[in-house]
Amino acid sequence: MTLDEEHGVNKTRILVVCLGNICRSPMAEGIFLDRVRRRGWSDRVAIDSAGTAAYHAGEPPDPRTLAELGRHGIALDCRARQVQDDDFERFDWILAMDSSNFDRLRQRCPAERRDRVAMMLEPVGGGDVADPYYGGLDGFARNFQQLDRAVDAWLDRIQASATP
Ligand code: 4NP
């Protein structure tokens, strides 16, 4: 946890990362924001998303991601951005959607910060959140199911490690 100077509270900052920041990581961001709100933790946990690539920088999420989130009652307003060097300083956890994202993040991350980079699905058995971009809607539905479980597991872990 880092001290949030503006609000004077200890806040855990989580960055979720995929390749383009238009499909999987915005979906993870939307689910995290929703679950954090439901737990009443909006002043304790901050969420952002980014891509290892800049192909879609400035664009809104893929319509299929927004539709899948919408099916679950979740609205999201964000724009794609690429991972920046200072993200490794600003965030307590940097969660990669697949092993390719993970490898790129670990290469780019300063050595002393490398333990902040983890796989998104690590607390639910590991593996990749598969890239859905060139596939059908079923890929997005599967992404949602995986991410929903993983988000709850990460929030439980953060709760368990929180100092009273
Ligand atoms: P994401 O999906 O990494 O989950 O946002 C992709 C989005 C765009 C591309 C690949 C994956 N692309 O090649 O443009």
mmCIF file of C-alpha atoms and ligand atoms in Angstrom:
data_model
loop_
_atom_site.group_PDB
_atom_site.id
_atom_site.type_symbol
_atom_site.label_atom_id
_atom_site.label_comp_id
_atom_site.label_asym_id
_atom_site.label_seq_id
_atom_site.Cartn_x
_atom_site.Cartn_y
_atom_site.Cartn_z
ATOM 1 C CA MET A 1 0.000 0.000 0.000
ATOM 2 C CA THR A 2 1.094 3.532 -0.690
ATOM 3 C CA LEU A 3 0.054 6.636 1.209
ATOM 4 C CA ASP A 4 -2.376 8.657 -0.866
ATOM 5 C CA GLU A 5 -1.134 12.159 -0.155
ATOM 6 C CA GLU A 6 -4.203 13.869 -1.525
ATOM 7 C CA HIS A 7 -6.644 11.968 0.672
ATOM 8 C CA GLY A 8 -4.403 10.925 3.518
ATOM 9 C CA VAL A 9 -5.409 7.266 3.299
ATOM 10 C CA ASN A 10 -3.535 4.096 2.465
ATOM 11 C CA LYS A 11 -4.629 3.090 -0.990
ATOM 12 C CA THR A 12 -3.742 -0.023 -2.974
ATOM 13 C CA ARG A 13 -3.174 0.832 -6.650
ATOM 14 C CA ILE A 14 -3.737 -1.835 -9.283
ATOM 15 C CA LEU A 15 -2.858 -1.572 -12.985
ATOM 16 C CA VAL A 16 -4.321 -4.237 -15.291
ATOM 17 C CA VAL A 17 -2.432 -4.738 -18.558
ATOM 18 C CA CYS A 18 -3.054 -6.475 -21.903
ATOM 19 C CA LEU A 19 -1.683 -5.869 -25.390
ATOM 20 C CA GLY A 20 -3.981 -3.234 -26.909
ATOM 21 C CA ASN A 21 -5.842 -1.949 -23.801
ATOM 22 C CA ILE A 22 -9.156 -2.168 -25.651
ATOM 23 C CA CYS A 23 -10.443 -5.718 -24.896
ATOM 24 C CA ARG A 24 -9.217 -7.607 -21.821
ATOM 25 C CA SER A 25 -7.710 -4.969 -19.537
ATOM 26 C CA PRO A 26 -10.664 -2.536 -19.834
ATOM 27 C CA MET A 27 -12.925 -5.494 -19.032
ATOM 28 C CA ALA A 28 -10.806 -6.217 -15.952
ATOM 29 C CA GLU A 29 -10.855 -2.514 -15.028
ATOM 30 C CA GLY A 30 -14.667 -2.399 -15.286
ATOM 31 C CA ILE A 31 -15.102 -5.524 -13.144
ATOM 32 C CA PHE A 32 -12.575 -4.300 -10.552
ATOM 33 C CA LEU A 33 -14.281 -0.888 -10.321
ATOM 34 C CA ASP A 34 -17.682 -2.528 -9.904
ATOM 35 C CA ARG A 35 -16.536 -5.004 -7.248
ATOM 36 C CA VAL A 36 -14.559 -2.334 -5.373
ATOM 37 C CA ARG A 37 -17.667 -0.134 -5.301
ATOM 38 C CA ARG A 38 -19.798 -3.029 -4.092
ATOM 39 C CA ARG A 39 -17.343 -3.714 -1.263
ATOM 40 C CA GLY A 40 -17.406 -0.028 -0.320
ATOM 41 C CA TRP A 41 -13.647 0.202 -0.938
ATOM 42 C CA SER A 42 -13.535 3.044 -3.455
ATOM 43 C CA ASP A 43 -11.368 5.108 -1.090
ATOM 44 C CA ARG A 44 -8.972 2.168 -0.500
ATOM 45 C CA VAL A 45 -8.362 0.673 -3.948
ATOM 46 C CA ALA A 46 -7.564 2.540 -7.192
ATOM 47 C CA ILE A 47 -7.756 0.821 -10.596
ATOM 48 C CA ASP A 48 -6.347 1.720 -14.001
ATOM 49 C CA SER A 49 -5.571 -0.175 -17.217
ATOM 50 C CA ALA A 50 -2.949 0.055 -19.972
ATOM 51 C CA GLY A 51 -1.527 -1.832 -22.957
ATOM 52 C CA THR A 52 2.002 -2.986 -23.688
ATOM 53 C CA ALA A 53 1.445 -1.675 -27.265
ATOM 54 C CA ALA A 54 0.265 1.763 -28.409
ATOM 55 C CA TYR A 55 -1.770 0.592 -31.455
ATOM 56 C CA HIS A 56 -5.060 1.799 -30.034
ATOM 57 C CA ALA A 57 -3.927 4.654 -27.782
ATOM 58 C CA GLY A 58 -6.701 7.196 -27.244
ATOM 59 C CA GLU A 59 -9.466 4.821 -28.363
ATOM 60 C CA PRO A 60 -12.435 3.697 -26.253
ATOM 61 C CA PRO A 61 -12.760 -0.004 -25.358
ATOM 62 C CA ASP A 62 -13.765 -2.487 -28.080
ATOM 63 C CA PRO A 63 -17.602 -2.492 -28.445
ATOM 64 C CA ARG A 64 -17.614 -6.225 -27.646
ATOM 65 C CA THR A 65 -15.964 -5.562 -24.275
ATOM 66 C CA LEU A 66 -18.477 -2.797 -23.518
ATOM 67 C CA ALA A 67 -21.351 -5.102 -24.544
ATOM 68 C CA GLU A 68 -20.122 -7.933 -22.311
ATOM 69 C CA LEU A 69 -19.684 -5.559 -19.371
ATOM 70 C CA GLY A 70 -23.154 -4.113 -20.115
ATOM 71 C CA ARG A 71 -24.699 -7.610 -19.981
ATOM 72 C CA HIS A 72 -23.480 -7.697 -16.387
ATOM 73 C CA GLY A 73 -24.748 -4.186 -15.571
ATOM 74 C CA ILE A 74 -21.303 -2.553 -15.696
ATOM 75 C CA ALA A 75 -20.667 0.738 -17.537
ATOM 76 C CA LEU A 76 -17.115 1.903 -18.233
ATOM 77 C CA ASP A 77 -15.668 5.140 -19.608
ATOM 78 C CA CYS A 78 -11.950 4.942 -20.421
ATOM 79 C CA ARG A 79 -9.438 5.498 -23.207
ATOM 80 C CA ALA A 80 -6.550 3.229 -24.183
ATOM 81 C CA ARG A 81 -3.004 4.152 -23.213
ATOM 82 C CA GLN A 82 0.374 2.462 -23.339
ATOM 83 C CA VAL A 83 2.257 1.422 -20.189
ATOM 84 C CA GLN A 84 4.626 4.204 -19.012
ATOM 85 C CA ASP A 85 7.872 3.859 -17.070
ATOM 86 C CA ASP A 86 6.420 5.594 -14.012
ATOM 87 C CA ASP A 87 3.605 3.019 -13.811
ATOM 88 C CA PHE A 88 6.164 0.746 -12.126
ATOM 89 C CA GLU A 89 6.547 3.360 -9.376
ATOM 90 C CA ARG A 90 2.894 4.382 -9.087
ATOM 91 C CA PHE A 91 1.204 0.989 -8.851
ATOM 92 C CA ASP A 92 1.436 -1.622 -6.093
ATOM 93 C CA TRP A 93 0.271 -4.420 -8.420
ATOM 94 C CA ILE A 94 0.672 -4.694 -12.182
ATOM 95 C CA LEU A 95 -1.434 -7.591 -13.414
ATOM 96 C CA ALA A 96 -0.762 -9.128 -16.835
ATOM 97 C CA MET A 97 -3.480 -10.843 -18.860
ATOM 98 C CA ASP A 98 -1.172 -13.354 -20.566
ATOM 99 C CA SER A 99 2.391 -14.610 -20.472
ATOM 100 C CA SER A 100 3.449 -12.377 -23.381
ATOM 101 C CA ASN A 101 2.234 -9.256 -21.533
ATOM 102 C CA PHE A 102 3.904 -10.588 -18.375
ATOM 103 C CA ASP A 103 7.281 -11.113 -20.082
ATOM 104 C CA ARG A 104 7.244 -7.619 -21.609
ATOM 105 C CA LEU A 105 6.329 -6.008 -18.302
ATOM 106 C CA ARG A 106 9.024 -7.903 -16.419
ATOM 107 C CA GLN A 107 11.657 -6.914 -18.997
ATOM 108 C CA ARG A 108 10.695 -3.264 -18.763
ATOM 109 C CA CYS A 109 10.257 -3.151 -14.987
ATOM 110 C CA PRO A 110 13.167 -1.987 -12.779
ATOM 111 C CA ALA A 111 14.610 -5.063 -11.018
ATOM 112 C CA GLU A 112 13.637 -3.867 -7.531
ATOM 113 C CA ARG A 113 9.979 -3.573 -8.591
ATOM 114 C CA ARG A 114 9.650 -6.897 -10.398
ATOM 115 C CA ASP A 115 7.658 -8.565 -7.640
ATOM 116 C CA ARG A 116 4.846 -6.100 -8.354
ATOM 117 C CA VAL A 117 4.224 -7.746 -11.727
ATOM 118 C CA ALA A 118 1.974 -10.817 -11.568
ATOM 119 C CA MET A 119 -0.366 -12.813 -13.778
ATOM 120 C CA MET A 120 -4.010 -11.774 -13.495
ATOM 121 C CA LEU A 121 -5.169 -15.377 -13.068
ATOM 122 C CA GLU A 122 -2.466 -16.315 -10.546
ATOM 123 C CA PRO A 123 -4.794 -16.473 -7.501
ATOM 124 C CA VAL A 124 -7.275 -18.709 -9.369
ATOM 125 C CA GLY A 125 -4.816 -21.289 -10.671
ATOM 126 C CA GLY A 126 -2.821 -19.302 -13.239
ATOM 127 C CA GLY A 127 -2.862 -19.352 -17.042
ATOM 128 C CA ASP A 128 -3.711 -16.802 -19.703
ATOM 129 C CA VAL A 129 -6.767 -14.642 -20.279
ATOM 130 C CA ALA A 130 -6.817 -15.442 -24.014
ATOM 131 C CA ASP A 131 -6.646 -12.612 -26.553
ATOM 132 C CA PRO A 132 -10.242 -12.337 -27.882
ATOM 133 C CA TYR A 133 -9.612 -9.682 -30.571
ATOM 134 C CA TYR A 134 -9.784 -11.841 -33.714
ATOM 135 C CA GLY A 135 -12.330 -14.309 -32.321
ATOM 136 C CA GLY A 136 -16.071 -14.326 -31.632
ATOM 137 C CA LEU A 137 -18.228 -13.032 -28.789
ATOM 138 C CA ASP A 138 -17.790 -16.289 -26.884
ATOM 139 C CA GLY A 139 -14.168 -15.301 -26.226
ATOM 140 C CA PHE A 140 -15.311 -12.116 -24.520
ATOM 141 C CA ALA A 141 -17.859 -14.041 -22.432
ATOM 142 C CA ARG A 142 -15.119 -16.464 -21.366
ATOM 143 C CA ASN A 143 -12.804 -13.547 -20.529
ATOM 144 C CA PHE A 144 -15.515 -12.123 -18.283
ATOM 145 C CA GLN A 145 -15.996 -15.382 -16.371
ATOM 146 C CA GLN A 146 -12.248 -15.761 -15.768
ATOM 147 C CA LEU A 147 -11.751 -12.124 -14.810
ATOM 148 C CA ASP A 148 -14.755 -12.062 -12.488
ATOM 149 C CA ARG A 149 -13.286 -14.890 -10.369
ATOM 150 C CA ALA A 150 -9.787 -13.449 -10.463
ATOM 151 C CA VAL A 151 -10.901 -9.952 -9.413
ATOM 152 C CA ASP A 152 -12.634 -11.320 -6.323
ATOM 153 C CA ALA A 153 -9.558 -13.405 -5.475
ATOM 154 C CA TRP A 154 -7.243 -10.368 -5.792
ATOM 155 C CA LEU A 155 -9.540 -8.263 -3.615
ATOM 156 C CA ASP A 156 -9.661 -11.025 -0.988
ATOM 157 C CA ARG A 157 -5.847 -11.144 -1.040
ATOM 158 C CA ILE A 158 -5.596 -7.380 -0.633
ATOM 159 C CA GLN A 159 -8.060 -7.502 2.254
ATOM 160 C CA ALA A 160 -6.069 -10.266 3.936
ATOM 161 C CA SER A 161 -2.820 -8.280 3.669
ATOM 162 C CA ALA A 162 -4.323 -4.938 4.779
ATOM 163 C CA THR A 163 -3.076 -3.533 8.053
ATOM 164 C CA PRO A 164 -5.954 -2.674 10.410
HETATM 165 P P1 4NP B 1 -6.396 -6.661 -25.934
HETATM 166 O O1 4NP B 1 -6.801 -7.234 -27.385
HETATM 167 O O2 4NP B 1 -4.905 -6.837 -25.829
HETATM 168 O O3 4NP B 1 -7.164 -7.540 -24.999
HETATM 169 O O4 4NP B 1 -6.836 -5.209 -25.913
HETATM 170 C C1 4NP B 1 -6.211 -6.827 -28.576
HETATM 171 C C2 4NP B 1 -6.569 -5.628 -29.158
HETATM 172 C C3 4NP B 1 -5.998 -5.250 -30.355
HETATM 173 C C4 4NP B 1 -5.080 -6.067 -30.972
HETATM 174 C C5 4NP B 1 -4.708 -7.267 -30.379
HETATM 175 C C6 4NP B 1 -5.275 -7.646 -29.176
HETATM 176 N N1 4NP B 1 -4.500 -5.691 -32.204
HETATM 177 O O5 4NP B 1 -3.722 -6.479 -32.767
HETATM 178 O O6 4NP B 1 -4.783 -4.592 -32.715
#
